[in-house]
């Protein structure tokens, strides 16, 4: 009787055991899926956004491992750090900045290396300066891939002219590190001047961060240089992405609006309140990324804050002729370009 009773209990318990086993297996499978995101991707997202590791992991899982979508997901959830952190990349090297003698055109190039040790190599410095001089002589709208086909007088291992692409390859063979010409850009004005600035220079025209500012005016270069240098220093420090509000691509505005709208929706506030919030946040965003809308940083201790656009207007009155900022270039080793950030 006892044996039969125990057998009956086992039979009745079997479905329960099977259910528990199925639940445990399902949990284990879900747990495995949760940890399927590579740790390297999680770390990369954390480095780019400054967000907690688990939030980065959840973002990547929600976005199927897509880095760009995951960054937007974090921002919509209000988790990601300020957009300034998103543009960071881990790259070393040098930036070179050169002007034509008449200061009507200027060029800036970025040559990357893996370590600062190679960037300090005199051969590396010479190559980045030589490449910059070539960029001065080419068309303003030439992209970097076409520019690599242009020639320099010599390379690290060549005594005769070689293509820029070959010269960079020779540098790789010379220093034993991967080197890459990442950006090569040019600014021009028909009247006025181009002003250059190198932050913490490592030579006359090379450093880690270079700025060019194009000032259009009937004033001479000599009259414009002092103001232009201050403006270039501001650009180096404030890191604007666009010259004026009108220069912002519509896609970038829509992307920011979508992020702000998602943040407002999560707050539970009425739609009309959310739309006013979006307008206010877009204005604040303009003040962060648009040169003319930024607070001017080069001010005295007791001076009132001014917008860059007001400082330009004031300089025009002081110098007696209109001054227009046609454009600027700011390149820092390893930074993401404004064009890429706006995608």
Tab-separated table of C-alpha atoms in Angstrom:
chain	number	residue	atom	x	y	z
A	1	UNK	CA	0.000	0.000	0.000
A	2	UNK	CA	2.783	2.431	0.965
A	3	UNK	CA	4.621	1.702	-2.272
A	4	UNK	CA	1.470	2.300	-4.325
A	5	UNK	CA	0.794	5.569	-2.497
A	6	UNK	CA	4.295	6.827	-3.107
A	7	UNK	CA	4.067	5.827	-6.779
A	8	UNK	CA	0.790	7.704	-7.145
A	9	UNK	CA	2.325	10.815	-5.598
A	10	UNK	CA	5.267	10.634	-8.020
A	11	UNK	CA	2.900	10.335	-10.984
A	12	UNK	CA	0.892	13.340	-9.786
A	13	UNK	CA	4.064	15.358	-9.179
A	14	UNK	CA	5.551	14.632	-12.603
A	15	UNK	CA	3.664	17.413	-14.472
A	16	UNK	CA	4.701	19.911	-11.790
A	17	UNK	CA	8.345	18.863	-12.098
A	18	UNK	CA	8.140	19.161	-15.879
A	19	UNK	CA	6.605	22.625	-15.629
A	20	UNK	CA	9.308	23.794	-13.231
A	21	UNK	CA	11.996	22.315	-15.463
A	22	UNK	CA	10.520	24.076	-18.533
A	23	UNK	CA	10.380	27.382	-16.659
A	24	UNK	CA	13.995	27.032	-15.528
A	25	UNK	CA	15.118	26.223	-19.084
A	26	UNK	CA	13.189	29.173	-20.485
A	27	UNK	CA	14.753	31.478	-17.890
A	28	UNK	CA	18.200	30.124	-18.715
A	29	UNK	CA	17.637	30.669	-22.427
A	30	UNK	CA	16.457	34.231	-21.789
A	31	UNK	CA	19.449	34.791	-19.557
A	32	UNK	CA	21.782	33.573	-22.282
A	33	UNK	CA	20.095	35.848	-24.806
A	34	UNK	CA	20.472	38.784	-22.438
A	35	UNK	CA	24.206	38.208	-22.308
A	36	UNK	CA	24.615	37.621	-26.052
A	37	UNK	CA	25.782	41.216	-26.681
A	38	UNK	CA	29.591	41.265	-26.970
A	39	UNK	CA	31.277	42.947	-24.027
A	40	UNK	CA	33.447	44.927	-26.454
A	41	UNK	CA	30.347	46.589	-27.937
A	42	UNK	CA	29.011	47.435	-24.482
A	43	UNK	CA	32.351	49.005	-23.535
A	44	UNK	CA	32.494	50.987	-26.787
A	45	UNK	CA	29.000	52.387	-26.195
A	46	UNK	CA	29.894	53.256	-22.604
A	47	UNK	CA	33.068	55.059	-23.754
A	48	UNK	CA	31.086	57.040	-26.321
A	49	UNK	CA	28.165	58.053	-24.104
A	50	UNK	CA	29.392	57.846	-20.501
A	51	UNK	CA	26.286	55.802	-19.632
A	52	UNK	CA	26.217	52.948	-17.067
A	53	UNK	CA	27.281	49.518	-18.375
A	54	UNK	CA	23.890	47.839	-17.818
A	55	UNK	CA	22.060	50.673	-19.580
A	56	UNK	CA	24.453	50.347	-22.517
A	57	UNK	CA	23.820	46.608	-22.577
A	58	UNK	CA	20.040	47.094	-22.586
A	59	UNK	CA	20.318	49.706	-25.348
A	60	UNK	CA	22.343	47.383	-27.595
A	61	UNK	CA	19.930	44.507	-26.985
A	62	UNK	CA	16.952	46.742	-27.804
A	63	UNK	CA	18.660	47.937	-31.009
A	64	UNK	CA	20.068	44.574	-32.161
A	65	UNK	CA	23.640	45.692	-31.600
A	66	UNK	CA	23.456	48.808	-33.799
A	67	UNK	CA	25.726	51.419	-32.196
A	68	UNK	CA	24.157	54.572	-33.687
A	69	UNK	CA	20.590	53.490	-32.888
A	70	UNK	CA	21.661	52.484	-29.379
A	71	UNK	CA	23.114	55.968	-28.753
A	72	UNK	CA	19.797	57.525	-29.813
A	73	UNK	CA	17.924	55.016	-27.613
A	74	UNK	CA	19.957	56.102	-24.588
A	75	UNK	CA	19.372	59.771	-25.284
A	76	UNK	CA	15.628	59.226	-25.686
A	77	UNK	CA	15.575	57.480	-22.334
A	78	UNK	CA	17.501	60.384	-20.833
A	79	UNK	CA	20.405	58.105	-19.907
A	80	UNK	CA	23.172	59.203	-22.252
A	81	UNK	CA	25.565	61.977	-21.325
A	82	UNK	CA	25.721	65.236	-23.281
A	83	UNK	CA	26.128	64.986	-27.037
A	84	UNK	CA	29.693	66.292	-26.761
A	85	UNK	CA	30.826	62.899	-25.441
A	86	UNK	CA	29.277	61.019	-28.341
A	87	UNK	CA	31.753	62.481	-30.832
A	88	UNK	CA	34.839	61.060	-29.176
A	89	UNK	CA	37.081	58.598	-30.978
A	90	UNK	CA	40.308	56.991	-29.846
A	91	UNK	CA	42.932	58.137	-32.371
A	92	UNK	CA	46.283	59.864	-32.111
A	93	UNK	CA	48.335	61.764	-34.639
A	94	UNK	CA	48.756	65.389	-35.698
A	95	UNK	CA	46.819	68.228	-37.289
A	96	UNK	CA	48.637	70.661	-39.584
A	97	UNK	CA	47.353	74.131	-40.557
A	98	UNK	CA	48.846	76.273	-43.349
A	99	UNK	CA	48.011	79.601	-45.034
A	100	UNK	CA	48.870	80.979	-48.463
A	101	UNK	CA	51.137	84.024	-48.341
A	102	UNK	CA	48.240	86.364	-49.220
A	103	UNK	CA	46.097	84.717	-46.488
A	104	UNK	CA	43.217	84.303	-48.915
A	105	UNK	CA	43.210	80.515	-48.479
A	106	UNK	CA	44.105	78.033	-45.783
A	107	UNK	CA	44.264	74.265	-45.376
A	108	UNK	CA	44.024	71.872	-42.448
A	109	UNK	CA	44.798	68.148	-42.517
A	110	UNK	CA	44.657	65.333	-39.968
A	111	UNK	CA	47.107	62.435	-40.150
A	112	UNK	CA	46.365	59.702	-37.620
A	113	UNK	CA	48.745	57.295	-35.922
A	114	UNK	CA	48.184	54.695	-33.231
A	115	UNK	CA	50.327	56.337	-30.540
A	116	UNK	CA	51.553	59.744	-29.441
A	117	UNK	CA	55.116	58.383	-29.677
A	118	UNK	CA	54.855	58.155	-33.469
A	119	UNK	CA	53.082	61.527	-33.705
A	120	UNK	CA	56.162	63.155	-32.128
A	121	UNK	CA	58.474	61.595	-34.724
A	122	UNK	CA	60.083	64.340	-36.896
A	123	UNK	CA	59.452	62.274	-40.048
A	124	UNK	CA	55.740	62.075	-39.189
A	125	UNK	CA	55.611	65.832	-38.520
A	126	UNK	CA	57.286	66.587	-41.856
A	127	UNK	CA	54.850	64.388	-43.767
A	128	UNK	CA	51.721	65.979	-42.273
A	129	UNK	CA	53.102	69.466	-43.049
A	130	UNK	CA	54.052	68.466	-46.619
A	131	UNK	CA	50.549	67.063	-47.174
A	132	UNK	CA	49.008	70.275	-45.859
A	133	UNK	CA	51.061	72.359	-48.310
A	134	UNK	CA	49.748	70.203	-51.170
A	135	UNK	CA	46.163	70.732	-49.958
A	136	UNK	CA	46.678	74.499	-50.251
A	137	UNK	CA	47.198	74.091	-54.005
A	138	UNK	CA	44.161	71.894	-54.697
A	139	UNK	CA	40.446	72.673	-55.153
A	140	UNK	CA	38.433	73.514	-52.037
A	141	UNK	CA	35.746	70.899	-52.698
A	142	UNK	CA	38.107	67.948	-53.293
A	143	UNK	CA	37.278	65.003	-51.041
A	144	UNK	CA	39.971	63.176	-49.090
A	145	UNK	CA	39.954	60.040	-51.261
A	146	UNK	CA	40.615	62.026	-54.446
A	147	UNK	CA	43.174	64.137	-52.619
A	148	UNK	CA	45.190	61.021	-51.730
A	149	UNK	CA	45.990	60.668	-55.443
A	150	UNK	CA	47.836	64.022	-55.429
A	151	UNK	CA	51.634	63.947	-55.120
A	152	UNK	CA	54.106	65.149	-52.508
A	153	UNK	CA	57.715	66.047	-53.325
A	154	UNK	CA	59.015	63.022	-51.385
A	155	UNK	CA	57.913	60.351	-48.927
A	156	UNK	CA	59.499	58.868	-45.792
A	157	UNK	CA	61.352	56.349	-47.966
A	158	UNK	CA	61.294	58.135	-51.349
A	159	UNK	CA	63.550	60.876	-52.641
A	160	UNK	CA	61.293	61.604	-55.625
A	161	UNK	CA	57.618	62.576	-55.915
A	162	UNK	CA	55.047	59.981	-54.817
A	163	UNK	CA	51.296	60.008	-54.310
A	164	UNK	CA	50.060	60.999	-50.869
A	165	UNK	CA	48.566	57.528	-50.515
A	166	UNK	CA	51.975	55.933	-51.180
A	167	UNK	CA	53.709	58.370	-48.823
A	168	UNK	CA	51.348	57.360	-45.991
A	169	UNK	CA	52.040	53.681	-46.737
A	170	UNK	CA	55.763	54.403	-46.550
A	171	UNK	CA	55.173	56.008	-43.149
A	172	UNK	CA	53.446	52.823	-41.981
A	173	UNK	CA	56.479	50.793	-43.089
A	174	UNK	CA	58.840	53.259	-41.403
A	175	UNK	CA	57.225	53.496	-37.960
A	176	UNK	CA	55.508	50.086	-37.759
A	177	UNK	CA	52.101	51.580	-36.916
A	178	UNK	CA	48.901	52.015	-38.867
A	179	UNK	CA	48.721	55.609	-40.165
A	180	UNK	CA	45.795	57.190	-41.979
A	181	UNK	CA	45.074	60.515	-43.661
A	182	UNK	CA	41.610	61.076	-42.252
A	183	UNK	CA	40.716	64.640	-43.208
A	184	UNK	CA	42.088	67.277	-45.590
A	185	UNK	CA	40.061	70.479	-46.006
A	186	UNK	CA	40.466	73.985	-47.376
A	187	UNK	CA	38.871	77.431	-46.915
A	188	UNK	CA	39.043	80.396	-49.310
A	189	UNK	CA	37.866	84.017	-49.433
A	190	UNK	CA	37.883	86.472	-52.335
A	191	UNK	CA	38.300	89.438	-49.975
A	192	UNK	CA	39.226	89.537	-46.308
A	193	UNK	CA	41.459	86.802	-44.917
A	194	UNK	CA	41.816	83.352	-43.404
A	195	UNK	CA	43.089	83.199	-39.820
A	196	UNK	CA	44.712	80.078	-38.370
A	197	UNK	CA	45.121	78.867	-34.794
A	198	UNK	CA	46.890	75.830	-33.330
A	199	UNK	CA	46.035	74.881	-29.764
A	200	UNK	CA	49.110	73.724	-27.764
A	201	UNK	CA	51.370	73.650	-30.850
A	202	UNK	CA	54.007	70.947	-31.322
A	203	UNK	CA	55.747	73.004	-33.995
A	204	UNK	CA	55.023	76.144	-36.028
A	205	UNK	CA	52.004	74.712	-37.821
A	206	UNK	CA	51.228	71.374	-36.146
A	207	UNK	CA	49.441	70.221	-33.003
A	208	UNK	CA	46.499	68.172	-31.825
A	209	UNK	CA	43.827	70.767	-32.634
A	210	UNK	CA	43.747	73.232	-35.514
A	211	UNK	CA	41.275	75.960	-36.504
A	212	UNK	CA	40.753	78.035	-39.646
A	213	UNK	CA	38.342	81.000	-39.763
A	214	UNK	CA	37.292	82.658	-43.027
A	215	UNK	CA	36.524	86.370	-42.565
A	216	UNK	CA	34.960	88.215	-45.503
A	217	UNK	CA	35.505	91.976	-45.433
A	218	UNK	CA	37.001	94.849	-47.382
A	219	UNK	CA	39.334	95.330	-44.421
A	220	UNK	CA	42.961	94.210	-44.754
A	221	UNK	CA	44.315	91.008	-43.262
A	222	UNK	CA	46.336	93.110	-40.831
A	223	UNK	CA	43.152	94.791	-39.539
A	224	UNK	CA	41.271	91.492	-39.234
A	225	UNK	CA	43.935	89.231	-37.705
A	226	UNK	CA	43.540	90.228	-34.047
A	227	UNK	CA	39.768	89.710	-34.021
A	228	UNK	CA	40.112	86.587	-36.168
A	229	UNK	CA	42.613	85.052	-33.750
A	230	UNK	CA	40.273	85.603	-30.780
A	231	UNK	CA	37.382	84.070	-32.727
A	232	UNK	CA	39.549	81.075	-33.685
A	233	UNK	CA	40.455	80.565	-30.018
A	234	UNK	CA	36.746	80.635	-29.138
A	235	UNK	CA	36.037	78.013	-31.806
A	236	UNK	CA	38.813	75.805	-30.464
A	237	UNK	CA	37.334	75.972	-26.953
A	238	UNK	CA	33.582	75.952	-27.730
A	239	UNK	CA	33.640	73.362	-30.535
A	240	UNK	CA	30.708	74.627	-32.644
A	241	UNK	CA	29.455	72.301	-35.359
A	242	UNK	CA	27.684	74.838	-37.595
A	243	UNK	CA	28.288	78.470	-38.550
A	244	UNK	CA	24.664	79.706	-38.491
A	245	UNK	CA	21.268	78.160	-37.728
A	246	UNK	CA	20.572	78.140	-41.480
A	247	UNK	CA	23.578	75.847	-42.002
A	248	UNK	CA	22.084	73.019	-39.902
A	249	UNK	CA	20.885	70.151	-42.137
A	250	UNK	CA	17.155	69.500	-41.847
A	251	UNK	CA	17.891	65.860	-41.014
A	252	UNK	CA	19.870	66.940	-37.934
A	253	UNK	CA	17.021	69.205	-36.746
A	254	UNK	CA	14.477	66.412	-37.199
A	255	UNK	CA	16.684	63.954	-35.330
A	256	UNK	CA	17.068	66.284	-32.334
A	257	UNK	CA	13.332	67.105	-32.383
A	258	UNK	CA	12.490	63.395	-32.325
A	259	UNK	CA	14.767	62.851	-29.326
A	260	UNK	CA	13.300	65.835	-27.451
A	261	UNK	CA	9.750	64.701	-28.336
A	262	UNK	CA	10.429	61.217	-26.967
A	263	UNK	CA	11.831	62.716	-23.756
A	264	UNK	CA	8.765	64.955	-23.422
A	265	UNK	CA	6.348	62.072	-24.047
A	266	UNK	CA	7.911	60.084	-21.199
A	267	UNK	CA	7.326	63.037	-18.863
A	268	UNK	CA	3.560	62.559	-19.268
A	269	UNK	CA	2.934	66.242	-20.003
A	270	UNK	CA	0.233	67.475	-22.441
A	271	UNK	CA	1.096	67.606	-26.136
A	272	UNK	CA	1.058	71.427	-26.357
A	273	UNK	CA	3.427	71.635	-23.358
A	274	UNK	CA	5.722	69.048	-24.985
A	275	UNK	CA	5.842	71.070	-28.238
A	276	UNK	CA	6.836	74.212	-26.298
A	277	UNK	CA	9.496	72.164	-24.541
A	278	UNK	CA	10.832	71.015	-27.919
A	279	UNK	CA	11.082	74.613	-29.169
A	280	UNK	CA	12.927	75.645	-26.003
A	281	UNK	CA	15.315	72.696	-26.165
A	282	UNK	CA	16.059	73.308	-29.854
A	283	UNK	CA	16.957	76.910	-29.008
A	284	UNK	CA	19.248	75.648	-26.249
A	285	UNK	CA	20.779	73.148	-28.673
A	286	UNK	CA	21.439	75.971	-31.158
A	287	UNK	CA	23.315	77.827	-28.423
A	288	UNK	CA	25.517	74.773	-27.933
A	289	UNK	CA	26.341	73.830	-31.544
A	290	UNK	CA	25.924	76.990	-33.687
A	291	UNK	CA	28.847	79.441	-33.691
A	292	UNK	CA	26.778	82.612	-34.099
A	293	UNK	CA	24.409	81.588	-31.264
A	294	UNK	CA	27.098	80.637	-28.740
A	295	UNK	CA	28.162	82.748	-25.764
A	296	UNK	CA	31.517	84.315	-26.643
A	297	UNK	CA	34.209	82.820	-24.415
A	298	UNK	CA	36.992	85.377	-24.936
A	299	UNK	CA	35.752	88.012	-22.487
A	300	UNK	CA	37.281	89.927	-19.605
A	301	UNK	CA	36.498	89.077	-15.993
A	302	UNK	CA	34.048	91.944	-15.515
A	303	UNK	CA	32.558	91.950	-19.026
A	304	UNK	CA	28.969	90.907	-19.667
A	305	UNK	CA	28.227	87.781	-21.676
A	306	UNK	CA	27.725	88.326	-25.398
A	307	UNK	CA	26.674	86.135	-28.284
A	308	UNK	CA	29.263	85.560	-30.996
A	309	UNK	CA	26.947	87.255	-33.520
A	310	UNK	CA	26.912	90.369	-31.329
A	311	UNK	CA	30.704	90.327	-31.023
A	312	UNK	CA	31.024	90.141	-34.834
A	313	UNK	CA	28.670	93.114	-35.182
A	314	UNK	CA	30.618	95.048	-32.548
A	315	UNK	CA	33.951	94.326	-34.298
A	316	UNK	CA	32.466	95.548	-37.587
A	317	UNK	CA	31.516	98.860	-35.978
A	318	UNK	CA	34.874	99.226	-34.222
A	319	UNK	CA	36.907	98.522	-37.367
A	320	UNK	CA	34.614	100.587	-39.577
A	321	UNK	CA	33.682	97.942	-42.168
A	322	UNK	CA	31.297	94.957	-42.218
A	323	UNK	CA	32.781	91.585	-41.244
A	324	UNK	CA	31.177	88.283	-42.156
A	325	UNK	CA	32.258	84.846	-40.969
A	326	UNK	CA	32.075	82.888	-44.219
A	327	UNK	CA	32.943	79.618	-42.468
A	328	UNK	CA	35.345	77.816	-40.199
A	329	UNK	CA	37.131	74.495	-39.857
A	330	UNK	CA	37.933	72.920	-36.497
A	331	UNK	CA	39.801	69.617	-36.514
A	332	UNK	CA	40.948	67.782	-33.421
A	333	UNK	CA	42.723	64.439	-33.657
A	334	UNK	CA	40.206	61.645	-33.226
A	335	UNK	CA	37.084	63.810	-33.088
A	336	UNK	CA	34.019	62.952	-35.103
A	337	UNK	CA	33.383	65.337	-37.987
A	338	UNK	CA	30.263	67.569	-37.834
A	339	UNK	CA	29.020	65.960	-41.041
A	340	UNK	CA	29.132	62.491	-39.509
A	341	UNK	CA	27.605	63.666	-36.238
A	342	UNK	CA	24.688	65.188	-38.116
A	343	UNK	CA	23.738	61.916	-39.859
